Coordinates of N, CA and C in Angstrom, one line a residue:
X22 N 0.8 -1.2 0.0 CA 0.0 0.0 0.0 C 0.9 1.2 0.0
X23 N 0.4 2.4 -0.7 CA 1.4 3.3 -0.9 C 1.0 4.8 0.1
X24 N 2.1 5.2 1.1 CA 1.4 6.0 2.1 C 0.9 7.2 1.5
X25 N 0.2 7.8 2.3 CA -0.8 8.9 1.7 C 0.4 10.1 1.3
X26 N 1.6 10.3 2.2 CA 2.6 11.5 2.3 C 3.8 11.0 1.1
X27 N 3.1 9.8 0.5 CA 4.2 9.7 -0.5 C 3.3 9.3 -2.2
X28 N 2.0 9.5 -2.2 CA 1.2 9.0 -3.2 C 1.5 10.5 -4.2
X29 N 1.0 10.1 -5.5 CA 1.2 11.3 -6.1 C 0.6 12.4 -5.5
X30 N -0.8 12.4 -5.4 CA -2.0 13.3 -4.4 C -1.7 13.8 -3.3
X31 N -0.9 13.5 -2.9 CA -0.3 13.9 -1.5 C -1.3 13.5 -0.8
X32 N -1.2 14.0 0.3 CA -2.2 13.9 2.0 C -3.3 14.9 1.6
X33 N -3.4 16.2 0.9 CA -4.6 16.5 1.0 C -5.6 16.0 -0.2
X34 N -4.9 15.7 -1.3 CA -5.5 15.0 -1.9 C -6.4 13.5 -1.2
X35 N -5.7 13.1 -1.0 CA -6.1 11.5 -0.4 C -7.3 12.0 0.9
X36 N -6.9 13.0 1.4 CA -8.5 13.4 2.5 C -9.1 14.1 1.7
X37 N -9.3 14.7 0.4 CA -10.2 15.2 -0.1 C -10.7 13.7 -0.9
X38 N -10.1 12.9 -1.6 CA -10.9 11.7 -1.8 C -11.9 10.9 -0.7
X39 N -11.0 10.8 0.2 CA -12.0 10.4 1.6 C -13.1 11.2 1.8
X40 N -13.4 12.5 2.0 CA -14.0 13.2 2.3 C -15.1 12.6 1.1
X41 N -14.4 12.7 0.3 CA -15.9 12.5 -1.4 C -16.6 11.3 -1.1
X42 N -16.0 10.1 -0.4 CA -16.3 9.0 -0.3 C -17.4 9.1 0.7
X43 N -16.9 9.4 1.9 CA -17.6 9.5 2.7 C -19.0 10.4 2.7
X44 N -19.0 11.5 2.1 CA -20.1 12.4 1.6 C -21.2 11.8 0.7
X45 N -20.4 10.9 -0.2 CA -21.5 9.8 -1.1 C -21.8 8.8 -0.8
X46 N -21.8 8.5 0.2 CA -21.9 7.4 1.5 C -23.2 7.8 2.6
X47 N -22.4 8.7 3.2 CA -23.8 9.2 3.9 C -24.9 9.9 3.0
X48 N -25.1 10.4 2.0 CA -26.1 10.7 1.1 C -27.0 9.7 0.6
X49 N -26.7 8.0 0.2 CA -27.2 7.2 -0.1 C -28.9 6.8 0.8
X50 N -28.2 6.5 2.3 CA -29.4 6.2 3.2 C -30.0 7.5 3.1
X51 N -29.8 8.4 3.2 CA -31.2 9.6 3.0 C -32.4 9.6 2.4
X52 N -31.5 9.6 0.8 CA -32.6 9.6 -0.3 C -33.4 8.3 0.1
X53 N -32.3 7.1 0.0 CA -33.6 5.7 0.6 C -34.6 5.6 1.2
X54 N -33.9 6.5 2.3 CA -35.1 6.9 3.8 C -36.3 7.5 3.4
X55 N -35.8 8.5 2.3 CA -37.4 9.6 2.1 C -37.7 8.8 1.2
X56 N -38.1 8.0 0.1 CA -38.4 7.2 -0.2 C -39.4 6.1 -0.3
X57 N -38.7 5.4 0.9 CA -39.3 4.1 0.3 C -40.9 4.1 0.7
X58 N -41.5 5.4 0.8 CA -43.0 5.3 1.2 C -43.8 6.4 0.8
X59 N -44.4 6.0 -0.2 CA -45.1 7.2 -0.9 C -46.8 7.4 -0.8
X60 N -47.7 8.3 -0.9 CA -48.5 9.0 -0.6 C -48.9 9.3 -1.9
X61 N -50.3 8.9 -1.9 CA -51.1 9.6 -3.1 C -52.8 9.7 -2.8
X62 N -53.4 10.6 -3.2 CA -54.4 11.2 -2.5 C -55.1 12.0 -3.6
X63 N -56.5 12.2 -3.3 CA -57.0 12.8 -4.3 C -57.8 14.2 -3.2
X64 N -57.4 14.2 -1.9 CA -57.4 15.4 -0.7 C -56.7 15.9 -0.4
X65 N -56.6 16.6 0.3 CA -55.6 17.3 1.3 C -54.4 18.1 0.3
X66 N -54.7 18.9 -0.9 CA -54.2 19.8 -2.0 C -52.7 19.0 -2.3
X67 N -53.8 17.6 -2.6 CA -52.4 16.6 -3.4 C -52.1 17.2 -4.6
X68 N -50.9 17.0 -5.1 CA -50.3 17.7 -6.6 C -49.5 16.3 -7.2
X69 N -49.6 16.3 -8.5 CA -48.0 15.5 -9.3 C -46.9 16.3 -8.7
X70 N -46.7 17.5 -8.6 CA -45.7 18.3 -8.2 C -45.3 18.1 -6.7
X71 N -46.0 17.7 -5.7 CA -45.8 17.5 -4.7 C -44.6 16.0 -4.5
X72 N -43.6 16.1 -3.6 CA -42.6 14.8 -2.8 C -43.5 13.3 -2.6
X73 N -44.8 13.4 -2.7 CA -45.4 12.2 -2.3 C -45.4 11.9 -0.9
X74 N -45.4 12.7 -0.1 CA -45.1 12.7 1.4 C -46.6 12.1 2.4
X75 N -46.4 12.0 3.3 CA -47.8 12.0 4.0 C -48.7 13.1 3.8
X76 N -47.9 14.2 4.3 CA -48.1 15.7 4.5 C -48.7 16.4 3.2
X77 N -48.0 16.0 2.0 CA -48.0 16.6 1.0 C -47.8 15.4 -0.6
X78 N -49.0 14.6 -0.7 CA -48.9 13.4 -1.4 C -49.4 13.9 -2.9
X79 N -48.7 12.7 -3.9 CA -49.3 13.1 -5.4 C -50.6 12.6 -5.5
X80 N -51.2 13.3 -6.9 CA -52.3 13.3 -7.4 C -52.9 12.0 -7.9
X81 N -51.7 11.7 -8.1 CA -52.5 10.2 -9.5 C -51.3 8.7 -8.5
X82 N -51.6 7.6 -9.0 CA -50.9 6.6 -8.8 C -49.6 6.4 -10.1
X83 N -50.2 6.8 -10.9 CA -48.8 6.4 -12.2 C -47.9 7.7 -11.6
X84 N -48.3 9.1 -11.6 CA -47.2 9.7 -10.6 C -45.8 8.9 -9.4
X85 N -46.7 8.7 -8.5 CA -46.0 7.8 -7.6 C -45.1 6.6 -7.9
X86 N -46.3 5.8 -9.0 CA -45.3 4.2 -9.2 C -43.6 5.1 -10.3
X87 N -43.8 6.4 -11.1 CA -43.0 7.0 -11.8 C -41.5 7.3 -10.8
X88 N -42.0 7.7 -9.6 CA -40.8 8.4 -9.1 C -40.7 7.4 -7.6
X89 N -41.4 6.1 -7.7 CA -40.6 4.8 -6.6 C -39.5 4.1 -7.2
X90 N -38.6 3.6 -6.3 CA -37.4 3.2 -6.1 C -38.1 2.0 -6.3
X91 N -37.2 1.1 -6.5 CA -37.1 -0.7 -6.3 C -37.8 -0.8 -4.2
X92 N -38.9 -1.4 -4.0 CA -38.6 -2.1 -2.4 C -39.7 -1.0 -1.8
X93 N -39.7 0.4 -2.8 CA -40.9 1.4 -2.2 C -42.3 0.9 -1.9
X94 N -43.0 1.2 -0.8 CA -44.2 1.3 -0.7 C -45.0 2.2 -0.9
X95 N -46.5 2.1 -2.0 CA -47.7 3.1 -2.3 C -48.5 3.3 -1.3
X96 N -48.7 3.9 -0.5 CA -50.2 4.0 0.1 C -51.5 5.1 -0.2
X97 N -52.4 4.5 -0.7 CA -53.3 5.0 -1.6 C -54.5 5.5 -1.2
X98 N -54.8 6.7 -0.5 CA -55.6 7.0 -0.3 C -57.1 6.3 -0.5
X99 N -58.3 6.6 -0.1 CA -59.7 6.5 -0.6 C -60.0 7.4 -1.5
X100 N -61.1 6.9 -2.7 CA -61.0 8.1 -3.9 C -60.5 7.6 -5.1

């Protein structure tokens, strides 16, 4: 293995790689988190434009199944 103070990149290089790693790392679970559970409603001033949230759910169901992940769950209002 070649040490950080001798790699071409030097040491700040090599922590600024780390840092990228690590930044794209913790960003992955997020997106997943907000996710994997979507909201669609034909109340509560649902929009296509809206995140699909509890709070703030889409309009239609093809909306929703458009912008779920692999493993997401729909929950579908009455209506």
């Amino acid at each position: 293995m070649v040490s950080p103070s001798t790699h071409p990149l030097g040491r700040v290089g090599a922590i600024g790689v780390v840092l990228a790693m690590v930044a794209m790392l913790g960003a992955t679970p997020l997106v997943a988190a907000a996710s994997s559970a979507l909201y669609v409603s034909k109340e509560h001033q649902s929009s296509d434009a809206n995140p699909c949230t509890a709070s703030k759910p889409c309009l239609t169901i093809g909306h929703a199944v458009s912008v779920a992940q692999a493993g997401a769950t729909i929950y579908v209002d009455e209506g």
